[in-house]
């Protein structure tokens, strides 16, 4: 699996952006996928994950719950992160990732072995 992220940009507080991450070379079948972000001077942190195991389950960090929505389009091998009601503290480089995390570790950065290149989101106040 190789990942290519896109969709970042500059937006005012309260605005929306949709990030995309496309897989090339393989499908997402059997993989869980996630979004992480890294703000300047901070550690990379979990944002959202999508576990695909028969059905699907979504996970969100408390800081984005209710504002961000993750989804996947199997036919397009693409995952999305719809971000609404953006805040200046959402400013970061956003990374998509794929892996096979064990139960209880879906929020752990080390659970993912394939990463996209990152896309910058800047939210102005």
Coordinates of C-alpha atoms in Angstrom, one line a residue:
X1 CA 0.0 0.0 0.0
X2 CA 1.3 3.5 -0.9
X3 CA -0.6 6.5 0.2
X4 CA -1.0 10.0 -1.2
X5 CA -2.7 12.7 0.8
X6 CA -4.2 15.9 -0.5
X7 CA -6.8 18.6 0.3
X8 CA -5.0 20.7 2.9
X9 CA -5.0 24.5 2.7
X10 CA -5.7 27.7 4.4
X11 CA -9.1 28.3 5.9
X12 CA -10.6 30.7 8.4
X13 CA -11.8 29.5 11.8
X14 CA -15.3 28.0 11.5
X15 CA -14.6 26.8 7.9
X16 CA -14.4 23.4 6.5
X17 CA -11.9 21.3 4.5
X18 CA -12.0 17.7 3.2
X19 CA -8.8 15.8 3.1
X20 CA -8.3 12.8 0.8
X21 CA -5.8 10.0 0.9
X22 CA -5.6 7.6 -2.1
X23 CA -4.0 4.2 -2.0
X24 CA -2.0 3.1 -5.0
X25 CA -0.7 -0.4 -5.6
X26 CA -3.2 -2.1 -3.4
X27 CA -6.6 -1.7 -1.9
X28 CA -7.5 -0.9 1.7
X29 CA -9.1 -4.4 2.1
X30 CA -8.0 -5.9 5.4
X31 CA -6.4 -2.6 6.6
X32 CA -7.4 -0.2 9.2
X33 CA -6.8 3.4 8.2
X34 CA -6.2 6.5 10.3
X35 CA -5.5 10.2 10.3
X36 CA -2.8 11.7 12.5
X37 CA -1.7 15.3 12.8
X38 CA 1.4 17.0 13.9
X39 CA 1.5 20.7 14.9
X40 CA 4.8 22.6 15.1
X41 CA 6.8 21.6 18.1
X42 CA 4.4 18.9 19.1
X43 CA 4.2 15.1 18.8
X44 CA 2.2 13.5 16.1
X45 CA -1.2 12.8 17.6
X46 CA -4.2 10.6 16.7
X47 CA -7.2 12.2 15.0
X48 CA -9.4 9.5 13.6
X49 CA -9.3 5.8 12.6
X50 CA -11.5 3.5 10.5
X51 CA -11.4 -0.1 11.3
X52 CA -12.5 -2.4 8.5
X53 CA -13.3 -5.9 9.8
X54 CA -16.4 -7.2 8.1
X55 CA -18.3 -4.1 9.1
X56 CA -16.7 -0.8 9.9
X57 CA -16.0 1.2 13.1
X58 CA -14.9 4.8 13.4
X59 CA -12.8 6.2 16.2
X60 CA -12.1 9.9 17.0
X61 CA -9.9 11.9 19.3
X62 CA -12.0 13.9 21.8
X63 CA -10.6 17.1 20.4
X64 CA -12.3 16.5 17.0
X65 CA -15.3 14.4 17.9
X66 CA -18.5 15.9 16.5
X67 CA -16.5 18.1 14.0
X68 CA -14.6 15.6 11.9
X69 CA -15.9 12.7 10.0
X70 CA -13.8 9.9 8.5
X71 CA -15.0 7.8 5.6
X72 CA -13.7 5.4 2.9
X73 CA -14.6 4.8 -0.7
X74 CA -13.7 1.2 -1.4
X75 CA -14.2 1.6 -5.2
X76 CA -11.8 4.5 -5.3
X77 CA -9.3 3.2 -2.8
X78 CA -9.6 6.6 -1.1
X79 CA -10.2 7.6 2.5
X80 CA -11.5 11.0 3.5
X81 CA -11.5 13.3 6.5
X82 CA -14.2 15.9 6.5
X83 CA -13.3 18.7 8.9
X84 CA -16.0 21.1 9.9
X85 CA -16.0 24.0 12.4
X86 CA -12.2 24.2 12.2
X87 CA -10.3 26.0 14.9
X88 CA -6.8 27.5 15.0
X89 CA -5.7 24.7 17.2
X90 CA -6.4 22.3 14.3
X91 CA -3.5 23.8 12.4
X92 CA -1.1 21.0 11.7
X93 CA 0.3 18.7 9.0
X94 CA -2.2 15.9 8.6
X95 CA -1.0 12.4 7.8
X96 CA -3.0 9.4 6.6
X97 CA -1.8 5.9 7.6
X98 CA -2.7 2.3 7.0
X99 CA -2.0 -0.8 9.1
X100 CA -3.3 -3.7 11.0
X101 CA -3.5 -2.6 14.6
X102 CA -4.3 -5.1 17.3
X103 CA -7.4 -4.7 19.5
X104 CA -7.0 -1.7 21.7
X105 CA -4.1 -0.1 19.7
X106 CA -6.0 1.6 16.9
X107 CA -5.0 5.0 18.3
X108 CA -1.3 4.2 18.5
X109 CA 1.0 5.7 15.9
X110 CA 3.2 2.6 16.0
X111 CA 0.2 0.5 14.9
X112 CA 0.6 1.8 11.3
X113 CA 3.4 0.9 9.0
X114 CA 2.4 2.8 5.9
X115 CA 2.1 6.6 5.8
X116 CA 1.2 9.3 3.4
X117 CA 3.4 12.3 2.9
X118 CA 1.3 14.7 4.9
X119 CA -0.8 17.7 3.9
X120 CA -0.8 21.1 5.7
X121 CA -3.9 22.5 7.2
X122 CA -3.7 26.1 8.4
X123 CA -6.7 27.6 10.3
X124 CA -6.6 31.4 10.8
X125 CA -8.4 33.1 13.6

